[in-house]
Short mmCIF file of C-alpha atoms in Angstrom, two decimals:
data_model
loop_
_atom_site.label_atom_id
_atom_site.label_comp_id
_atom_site.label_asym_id
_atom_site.label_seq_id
_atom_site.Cartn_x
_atom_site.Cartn_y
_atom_site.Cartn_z
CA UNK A 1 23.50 -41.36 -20.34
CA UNK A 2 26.03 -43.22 -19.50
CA UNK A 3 29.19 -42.40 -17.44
CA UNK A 4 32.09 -43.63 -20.00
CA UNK A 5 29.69 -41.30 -22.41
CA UNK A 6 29.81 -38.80 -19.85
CA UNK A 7 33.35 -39.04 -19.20
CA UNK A 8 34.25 -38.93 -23.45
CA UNK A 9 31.99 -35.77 -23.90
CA UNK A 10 33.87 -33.85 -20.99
CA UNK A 11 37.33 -34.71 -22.45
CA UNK A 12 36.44 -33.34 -25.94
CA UNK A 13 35.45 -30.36 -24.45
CA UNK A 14 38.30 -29.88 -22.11
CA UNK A 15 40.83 -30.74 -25.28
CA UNK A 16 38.79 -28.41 -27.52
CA UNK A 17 38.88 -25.35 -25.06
CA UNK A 18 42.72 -26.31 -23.89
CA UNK A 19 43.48 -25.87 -27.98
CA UNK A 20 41.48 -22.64 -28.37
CA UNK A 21 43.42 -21.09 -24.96
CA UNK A 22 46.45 -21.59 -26.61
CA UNK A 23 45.41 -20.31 -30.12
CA UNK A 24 43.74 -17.36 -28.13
CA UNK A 25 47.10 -16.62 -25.92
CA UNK A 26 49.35 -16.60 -29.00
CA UNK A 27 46.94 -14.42 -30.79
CA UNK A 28 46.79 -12.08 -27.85
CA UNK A 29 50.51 -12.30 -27.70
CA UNK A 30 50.83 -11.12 -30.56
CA UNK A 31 48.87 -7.90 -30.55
CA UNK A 32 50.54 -7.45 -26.98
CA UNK A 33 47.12 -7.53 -25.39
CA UNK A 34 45.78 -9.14 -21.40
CA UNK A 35 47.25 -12.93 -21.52
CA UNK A 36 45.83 -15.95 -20.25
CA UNK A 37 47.82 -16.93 -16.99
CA UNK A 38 50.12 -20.05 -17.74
CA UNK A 39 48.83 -21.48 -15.01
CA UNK A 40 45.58 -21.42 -16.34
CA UNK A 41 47.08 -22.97 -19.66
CA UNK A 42 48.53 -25.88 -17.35
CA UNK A 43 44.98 -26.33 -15.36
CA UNK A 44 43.54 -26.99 -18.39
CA UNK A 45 45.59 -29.55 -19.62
CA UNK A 46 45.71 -31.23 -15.48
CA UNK A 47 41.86 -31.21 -15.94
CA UNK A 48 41.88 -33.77 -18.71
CA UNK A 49 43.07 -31.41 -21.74
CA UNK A 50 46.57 -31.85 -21.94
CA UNK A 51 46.26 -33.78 -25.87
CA UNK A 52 44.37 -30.31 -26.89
CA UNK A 53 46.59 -27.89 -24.78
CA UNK A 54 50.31 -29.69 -26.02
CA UNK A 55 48.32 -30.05 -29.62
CA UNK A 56 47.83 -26.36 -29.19
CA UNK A 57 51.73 -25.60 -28.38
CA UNK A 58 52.41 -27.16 -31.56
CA UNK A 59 49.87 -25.64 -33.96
CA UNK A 60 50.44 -22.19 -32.60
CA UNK A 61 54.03 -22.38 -31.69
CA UNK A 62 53.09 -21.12 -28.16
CA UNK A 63 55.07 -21.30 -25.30
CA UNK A 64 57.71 -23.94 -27.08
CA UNK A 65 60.37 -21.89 -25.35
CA UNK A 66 59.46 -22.15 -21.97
CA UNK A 67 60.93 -25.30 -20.12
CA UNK A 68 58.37 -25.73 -17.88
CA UNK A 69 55.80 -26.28 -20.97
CA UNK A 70 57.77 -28.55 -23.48
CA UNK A 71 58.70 -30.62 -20.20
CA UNK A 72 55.43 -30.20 -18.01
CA UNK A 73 52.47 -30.58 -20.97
CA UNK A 74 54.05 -33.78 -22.26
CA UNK A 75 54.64 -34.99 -18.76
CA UNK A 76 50.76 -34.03 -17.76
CA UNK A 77 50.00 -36.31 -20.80
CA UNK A 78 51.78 -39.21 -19.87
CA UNK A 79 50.52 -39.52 -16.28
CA UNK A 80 47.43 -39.25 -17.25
CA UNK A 81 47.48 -42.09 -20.02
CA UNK A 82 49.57 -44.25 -17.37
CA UNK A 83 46.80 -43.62 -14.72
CA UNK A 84 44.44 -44.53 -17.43
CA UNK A 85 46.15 -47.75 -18.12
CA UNK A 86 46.11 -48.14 -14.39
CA UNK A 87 42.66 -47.91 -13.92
CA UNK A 88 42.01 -50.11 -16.58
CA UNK A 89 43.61 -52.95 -15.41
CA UNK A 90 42.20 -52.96 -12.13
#
């Protein structure tokens, strides 16, 4: 298989889980139960699932309060499509 294959298949998965961990932390939120740690929420998305983790904010309406996640999960994003680009061109 190849690596760009590789590469696309890890992505979906990180975007997939970085939605559910946000649909999973507002649902435990709700019910007052054990949370997932934000910064587990923001490794995610620095791991290459920041489209499914800010996707996730949205659908949910999780953690659009905090600052440090309508500022930091779009900003995650962007780097990483800029580095992208970057690596692209070279």
């Amino acid at each position: 298989m190849k690596l760009q294959n590789l590469l696309i298949i890890y992505l979906a998965v990180m975007n997939i889980l970085g939605f559910a961990l946000m649909g999973i932390d507002k649902s435990r939120a709700r019910k007052g139960k054990w949370r997932i740690r934000e910064r587990t929420l923001f490794l995610f998305s620095l791991l290459g699932g920041s489209i499914g983790t800010l996707t996730g904010m949205y659908v949910f309406r999780h953690k659009t309060k905090h600052w440090y996640f309508v500022i930091g999960m779009p900003l995650i994003l962007i780097i990483q499509l800029a580095l992208t680009l970057w690596l692209k061109l070279q």
